[in-house]
XYZ file of C-alpha atoms in Angstrom:
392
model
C 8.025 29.589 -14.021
C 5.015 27.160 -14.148
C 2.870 29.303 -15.763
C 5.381 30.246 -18.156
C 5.766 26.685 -19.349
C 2.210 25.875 -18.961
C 0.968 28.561 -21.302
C 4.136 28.182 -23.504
C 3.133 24.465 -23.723
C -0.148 24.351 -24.654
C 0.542 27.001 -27.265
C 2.045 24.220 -29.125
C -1.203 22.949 -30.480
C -2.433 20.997 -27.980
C -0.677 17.942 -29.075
C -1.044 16.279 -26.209
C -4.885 15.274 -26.309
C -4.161 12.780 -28.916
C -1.728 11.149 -26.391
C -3.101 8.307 -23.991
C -1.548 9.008 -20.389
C -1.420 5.602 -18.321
C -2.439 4.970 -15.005
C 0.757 3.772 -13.851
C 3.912 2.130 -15.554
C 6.544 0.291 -13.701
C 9.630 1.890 -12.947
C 13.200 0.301 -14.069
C 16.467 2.268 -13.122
C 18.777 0.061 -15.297
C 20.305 -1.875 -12.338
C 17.772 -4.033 -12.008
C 18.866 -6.158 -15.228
C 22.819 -6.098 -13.856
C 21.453 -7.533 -10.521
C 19.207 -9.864 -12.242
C 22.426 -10.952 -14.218
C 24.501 -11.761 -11.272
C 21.805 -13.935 -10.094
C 21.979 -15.870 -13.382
C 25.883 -16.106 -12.169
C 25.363 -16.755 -8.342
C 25.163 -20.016 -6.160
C 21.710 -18.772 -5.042
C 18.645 -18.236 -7.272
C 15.682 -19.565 -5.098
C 15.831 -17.235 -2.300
C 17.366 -16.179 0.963
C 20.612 -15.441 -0.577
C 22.668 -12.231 -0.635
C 20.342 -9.740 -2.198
C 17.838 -10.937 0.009
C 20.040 -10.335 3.040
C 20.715 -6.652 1.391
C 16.882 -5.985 1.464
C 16.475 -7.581 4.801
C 19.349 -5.005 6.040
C 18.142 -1.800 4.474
C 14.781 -1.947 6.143
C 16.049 -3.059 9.232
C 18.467 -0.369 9.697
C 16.812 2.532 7.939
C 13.515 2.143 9.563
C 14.687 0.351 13.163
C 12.394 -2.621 12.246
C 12.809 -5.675 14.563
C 12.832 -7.984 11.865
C 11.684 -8.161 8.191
C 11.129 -11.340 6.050
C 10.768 -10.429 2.556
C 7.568 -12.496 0.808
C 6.042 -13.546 -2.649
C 3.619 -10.511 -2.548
C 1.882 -8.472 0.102
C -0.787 -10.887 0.245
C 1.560 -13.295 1.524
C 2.978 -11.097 4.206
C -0.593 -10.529 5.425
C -1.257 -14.276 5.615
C 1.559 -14.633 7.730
C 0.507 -12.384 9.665
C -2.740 -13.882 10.222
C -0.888 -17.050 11.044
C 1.098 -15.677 13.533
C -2.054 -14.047 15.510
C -2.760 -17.587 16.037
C -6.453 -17.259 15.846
C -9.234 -19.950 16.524
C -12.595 -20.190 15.373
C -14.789 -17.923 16.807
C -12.004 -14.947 16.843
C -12.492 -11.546 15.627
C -10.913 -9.708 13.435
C -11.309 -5.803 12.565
C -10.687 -4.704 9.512
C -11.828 -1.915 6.846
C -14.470 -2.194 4.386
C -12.698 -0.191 2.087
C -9.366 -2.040 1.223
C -7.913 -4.752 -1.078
C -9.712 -7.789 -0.277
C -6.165 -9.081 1.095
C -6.731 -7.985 4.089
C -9.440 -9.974 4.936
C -9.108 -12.686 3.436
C -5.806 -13.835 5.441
C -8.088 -13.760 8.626
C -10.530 -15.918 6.949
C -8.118 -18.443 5.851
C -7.474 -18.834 9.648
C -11.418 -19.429 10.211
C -11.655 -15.888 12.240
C -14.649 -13.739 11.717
C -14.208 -10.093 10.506
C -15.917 -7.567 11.145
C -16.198 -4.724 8.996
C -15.471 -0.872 10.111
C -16.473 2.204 8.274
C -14.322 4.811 6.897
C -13.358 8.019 8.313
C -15.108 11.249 7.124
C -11.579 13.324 6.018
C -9.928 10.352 4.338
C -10.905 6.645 3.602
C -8.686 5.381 6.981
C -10.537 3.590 9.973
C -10.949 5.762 13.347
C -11.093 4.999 16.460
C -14.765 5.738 16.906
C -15.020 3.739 13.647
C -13.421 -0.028 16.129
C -14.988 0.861 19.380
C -18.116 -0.021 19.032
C -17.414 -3.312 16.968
C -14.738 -4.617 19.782
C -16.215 -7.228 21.624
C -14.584 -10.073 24.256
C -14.063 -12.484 20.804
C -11.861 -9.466 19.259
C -8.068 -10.766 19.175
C -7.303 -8.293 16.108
C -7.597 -4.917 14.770
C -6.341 -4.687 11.482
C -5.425 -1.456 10.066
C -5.104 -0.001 6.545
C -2.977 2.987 6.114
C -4.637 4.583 2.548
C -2.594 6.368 -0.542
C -0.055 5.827 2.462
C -1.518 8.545 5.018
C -1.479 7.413 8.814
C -4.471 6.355 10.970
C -4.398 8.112 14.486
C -1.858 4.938 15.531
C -1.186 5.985 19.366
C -5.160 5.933 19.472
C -5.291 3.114 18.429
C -2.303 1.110 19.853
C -3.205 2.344 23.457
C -6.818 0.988 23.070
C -5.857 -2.211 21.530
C -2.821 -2.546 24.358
C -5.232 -1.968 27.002
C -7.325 -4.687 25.781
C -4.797 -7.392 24.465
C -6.096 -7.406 20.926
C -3.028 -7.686 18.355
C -2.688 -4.771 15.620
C -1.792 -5.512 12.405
C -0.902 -2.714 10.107
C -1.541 -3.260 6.078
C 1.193 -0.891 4.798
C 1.171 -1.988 1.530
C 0.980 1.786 0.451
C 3.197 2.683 2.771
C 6.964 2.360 2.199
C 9.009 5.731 3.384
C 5.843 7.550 5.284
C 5.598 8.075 9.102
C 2.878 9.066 11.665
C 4.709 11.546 14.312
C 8.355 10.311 13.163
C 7.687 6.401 13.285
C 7.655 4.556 10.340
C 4.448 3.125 9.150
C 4.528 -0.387 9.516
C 6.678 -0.685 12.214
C 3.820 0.657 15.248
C 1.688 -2.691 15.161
C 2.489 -6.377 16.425
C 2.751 -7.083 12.957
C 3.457 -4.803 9.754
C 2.826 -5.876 6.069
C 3.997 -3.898 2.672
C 3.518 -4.662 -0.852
C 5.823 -4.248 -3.740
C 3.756 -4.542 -6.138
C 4.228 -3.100 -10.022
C 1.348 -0.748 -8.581
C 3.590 0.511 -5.424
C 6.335 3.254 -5.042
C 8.631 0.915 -5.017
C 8.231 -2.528 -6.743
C 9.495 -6.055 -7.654
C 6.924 -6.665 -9.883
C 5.370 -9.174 -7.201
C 6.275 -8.843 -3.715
C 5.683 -7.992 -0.358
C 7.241 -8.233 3.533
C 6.281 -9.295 6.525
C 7.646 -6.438 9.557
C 7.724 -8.095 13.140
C 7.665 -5.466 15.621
C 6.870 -7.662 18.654
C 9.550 -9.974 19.921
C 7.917 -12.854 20.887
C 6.778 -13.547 17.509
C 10.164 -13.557 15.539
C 10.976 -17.161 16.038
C 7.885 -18.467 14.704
C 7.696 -16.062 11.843
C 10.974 -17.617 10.741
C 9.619 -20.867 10.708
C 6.654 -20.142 9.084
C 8.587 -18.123 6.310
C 10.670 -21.530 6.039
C 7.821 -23.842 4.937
C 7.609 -24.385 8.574
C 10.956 -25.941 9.437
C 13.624 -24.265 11.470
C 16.016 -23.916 8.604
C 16.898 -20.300 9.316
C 18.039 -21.463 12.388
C 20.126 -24.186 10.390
C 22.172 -21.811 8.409
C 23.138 -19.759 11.019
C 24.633 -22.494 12.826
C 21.913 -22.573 15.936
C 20.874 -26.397 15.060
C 22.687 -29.046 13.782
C 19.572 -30.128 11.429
C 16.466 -28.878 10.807
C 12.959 -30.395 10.817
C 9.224 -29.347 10.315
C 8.201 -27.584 13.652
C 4.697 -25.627 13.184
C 2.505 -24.498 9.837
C 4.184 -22.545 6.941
C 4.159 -22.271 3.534
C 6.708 -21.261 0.977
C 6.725 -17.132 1.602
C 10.275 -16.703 0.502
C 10.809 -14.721 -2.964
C 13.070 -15.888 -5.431
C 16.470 -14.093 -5.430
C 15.451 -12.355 -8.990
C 13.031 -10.530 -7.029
C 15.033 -9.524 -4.204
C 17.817 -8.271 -6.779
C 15.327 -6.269 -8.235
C 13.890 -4.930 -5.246
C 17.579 -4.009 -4.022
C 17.936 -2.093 -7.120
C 15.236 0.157 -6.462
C 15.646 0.703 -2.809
C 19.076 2.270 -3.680
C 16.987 4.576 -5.687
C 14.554 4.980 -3.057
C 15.162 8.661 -2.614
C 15.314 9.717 -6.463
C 12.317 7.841 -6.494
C 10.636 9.100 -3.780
C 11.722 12.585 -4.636
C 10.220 12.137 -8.397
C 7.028 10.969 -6.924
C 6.178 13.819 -4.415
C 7.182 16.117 -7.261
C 4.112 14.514 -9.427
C 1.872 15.218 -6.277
C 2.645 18.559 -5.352
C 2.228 19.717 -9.055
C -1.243 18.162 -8.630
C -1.867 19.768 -5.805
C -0.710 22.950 -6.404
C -2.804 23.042 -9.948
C -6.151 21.750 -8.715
C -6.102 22.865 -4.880
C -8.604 26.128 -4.671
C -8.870 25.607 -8.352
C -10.976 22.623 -9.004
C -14.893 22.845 -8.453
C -15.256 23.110 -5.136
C -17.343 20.454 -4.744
C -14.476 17.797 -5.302
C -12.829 16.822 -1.877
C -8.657 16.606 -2.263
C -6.143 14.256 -0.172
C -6.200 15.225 3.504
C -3.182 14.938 5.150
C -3.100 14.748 9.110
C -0.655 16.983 10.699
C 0.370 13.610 13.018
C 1.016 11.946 9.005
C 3.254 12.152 6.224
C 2.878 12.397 2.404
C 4.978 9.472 0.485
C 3.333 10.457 -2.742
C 1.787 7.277 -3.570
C -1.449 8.195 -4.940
C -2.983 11.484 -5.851
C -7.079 11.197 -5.425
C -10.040 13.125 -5.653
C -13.384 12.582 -4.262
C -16.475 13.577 -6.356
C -19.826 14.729 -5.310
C -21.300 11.393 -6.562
C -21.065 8.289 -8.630
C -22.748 10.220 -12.349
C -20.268 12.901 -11.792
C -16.727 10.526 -11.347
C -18.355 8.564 -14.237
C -19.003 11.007 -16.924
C -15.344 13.138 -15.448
C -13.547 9.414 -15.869
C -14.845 9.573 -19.529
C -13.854 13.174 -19.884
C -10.577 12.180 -19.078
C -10.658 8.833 -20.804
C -11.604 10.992 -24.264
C -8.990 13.497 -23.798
C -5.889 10.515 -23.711
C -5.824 10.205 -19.771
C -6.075 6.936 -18.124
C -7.653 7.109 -14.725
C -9.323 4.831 -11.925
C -11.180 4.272 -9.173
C -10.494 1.545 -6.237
C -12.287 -0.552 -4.109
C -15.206 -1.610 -4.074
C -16.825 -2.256 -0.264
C -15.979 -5.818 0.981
C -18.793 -5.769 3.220
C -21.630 -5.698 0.581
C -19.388 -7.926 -2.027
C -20.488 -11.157 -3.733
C -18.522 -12.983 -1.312
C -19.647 -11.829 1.496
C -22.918 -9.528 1.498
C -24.935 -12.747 3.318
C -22.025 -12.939 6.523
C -22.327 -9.316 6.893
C -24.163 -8.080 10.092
C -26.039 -5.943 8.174
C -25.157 -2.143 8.948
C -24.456 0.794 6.369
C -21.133 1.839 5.772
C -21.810 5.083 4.654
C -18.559 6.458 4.195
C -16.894 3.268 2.717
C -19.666 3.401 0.160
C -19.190 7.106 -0.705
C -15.541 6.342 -0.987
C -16.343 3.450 -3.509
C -18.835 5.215 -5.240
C -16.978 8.495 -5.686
C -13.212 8.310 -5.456
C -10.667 8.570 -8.273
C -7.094 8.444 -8.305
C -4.968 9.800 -10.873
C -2.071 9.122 -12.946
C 1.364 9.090 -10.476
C 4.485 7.011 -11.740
C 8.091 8.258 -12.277
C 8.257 8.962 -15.524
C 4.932 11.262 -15.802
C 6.710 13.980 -17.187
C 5.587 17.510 -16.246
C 3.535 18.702 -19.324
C 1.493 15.505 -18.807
C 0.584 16.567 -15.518
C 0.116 20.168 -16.755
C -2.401 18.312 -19.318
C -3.961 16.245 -16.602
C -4.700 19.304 -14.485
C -5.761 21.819 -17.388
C -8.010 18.929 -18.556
C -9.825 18.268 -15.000
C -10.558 22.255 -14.452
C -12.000 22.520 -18.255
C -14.769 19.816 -17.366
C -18.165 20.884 -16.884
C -20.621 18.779 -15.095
């Protein structure tokens, strides 16, 4: 039936090279704005209230999460996640070259020292072989990025880190609705962190939350999250007044956000179906296709696939450049991602100094696609013919 369309389509002059393709576009179901509007309406517009509590619920219940605090942005959620490792100076903290600078910057702000680990061969995630070697008796965290929402080897990693007392702190800011060997990612480590960005699967614009999966740091997390007063503990009636206790800041989204969050997490599944649609027609067009000299998403068999970024790897830096233009010419938006935090601006001189080959190769070679919800089907069909008709 594919073909049939395919060939059917592009019969029809072509009319589709003319027409730019976006990277992304942000995703509104329509009850975002009749959420939004009974905010307008409510008692509660500055955050905590009842769509908050909704959110708070959904995660907590679907996933088995110990407790979730939704945040401003993912960024946020990290810092408080820093702040809850309660690190001194001196600490270490390990944590991937190749990510957002986000997650290593919160460690910073707590006057820790990271350390930078390569990338894995198969896909941009740290290994295990990747930490060992950096862990030393000043290592309190490992910090791990979960890419395009594919698991790191987590029991590897959780049983070394356990056996050591160092923290883990998961950046699943990709990773909404994806598991490694039926747990939710973001719910493995001490401390989880997602991102609902306009960029995610699922989005608020702006936002993130903070997932505490260890106990013994829920109390503090609220307080933190509260500007660093007990006040959670106010309104549910534990305290008869509420004070400033320990550090915080003011984490909590506004109750706009959270009623537009709510509104897509009812559509989660549409959503998430529409998404892994996109993917597999990607993959199914350019897998065994595509000049074999392109690498495609590897995904473990211990991992799941939440569709939130379709990528290819190039055989170097001239070739992504001129096929980015190829694309670019022929009305298709595309992009590449990070660049190395190791050998940035920033912080090149703090560096210890070794090659991160495979972060490098990542940054110098990797480009994700178009994926969003309303990619319609002949615009991935145009996407796909366009990437096997380019010559290098």
């Amino acid at each position: 039936m594919e073909n049939f369309i395919y060939n059917n389509f592009y019969n029809d002059n072509n009319y589709l090279i003319n027409m730019a393709i976006p990277f992304n576009k942000p995703y509104c179901s329509g009850r975002e704005l009749k959420y939004i509007e009974q905010v307008c309406h409510s008692t509660t517009m500055s955050g905590n209230g009842e769509f908050t509590k909704k959110c708070h619920r959904f995660f907590e219940e679907k996933y088995g999460f110990k407790k979730v605090l939704l945040c401003t942005s993912g960024t946020d959620a990290l810092e408080m996640c820093a702040m809850l490792c309660d690190l001194k100076p001196g600490d270490e903290v390990i944590v991937p070259s190749y990510t957002f600078v986000s997650t290593a910057l919160c460690f910073l702000r707590e006057r820790a020292k990271v350390v930078f680990a390569d990338s894995g061969v198969d896909n941009p995630n740290i290994t295990l072989d990747n930490i060992k070697p950096l862990v030393t008796p000043r290592t309190k965290v490992i910090a791990v990025v979960h890419y395009a929402g594919v698991a790191c080897d987590m029991d590897a990693i959780m049983e070394f880190a356990n056996e050591r007392g160092i923290l883990v702190v998961e950046d699943a800011a990709h990773s909404i609705d994806s598991y490694y060997k039926g747990k939710p990612l973001g719910g493995i480590g001490h401390l989880g962190a997602f991102s609902f960005h306009e960029t995610k699967n699922i989005s608020s614009g702006e936002g993130g939350m903070l997932v505490v999966n260890d106990e013994r740091f829920i109390r503090r997390a609220e307080i933190i999250w509260e500007k660093g007063t007990n006040r959670a503990e106010f309104y549910r009636g534990m305290v008869n007044k509420y004070g400033w206790c320990d550090m915080g800041s003011s984490f909590l989204p506004s109750e706009f956000n959270a009623a537009y969050l709510w509104a897509q997490l009812e559509q989660m599944d549409d959503i998430q179906g529409k998404r892994k649609h996109i993917w597999n027609m990607y993959d199914d067009g350019l897998r065994g296709k595509i000049d074999s000299r392109i690498k495609l998403p590897v995904i473990p068999n211990d991992a799941t696939n939440n569709a939130h970024m379709y990528y290819m790897v190039c055989p170097s830096l001239d070739y992504r450049t001129k096929l980015m233009n190829y694309l670019k010419d022929n009305g298709i938006q595309t992009t590449f991602h990070y660049l190395p935090l190791h050998s940035s601006n920033y912080y090149n001189d703090k560096h210890d100094g070794r090659i991160l080959s495979n972060c490098d190769m990542y940054a110098d070679t990797l480009v994700r696609l178009p994926l969003f919800y309303e990619l319609k089907d002949d615009e991935v069909f145009h996407i796909v013919k366009t990437i096997l008709s380019f010559k290098y």
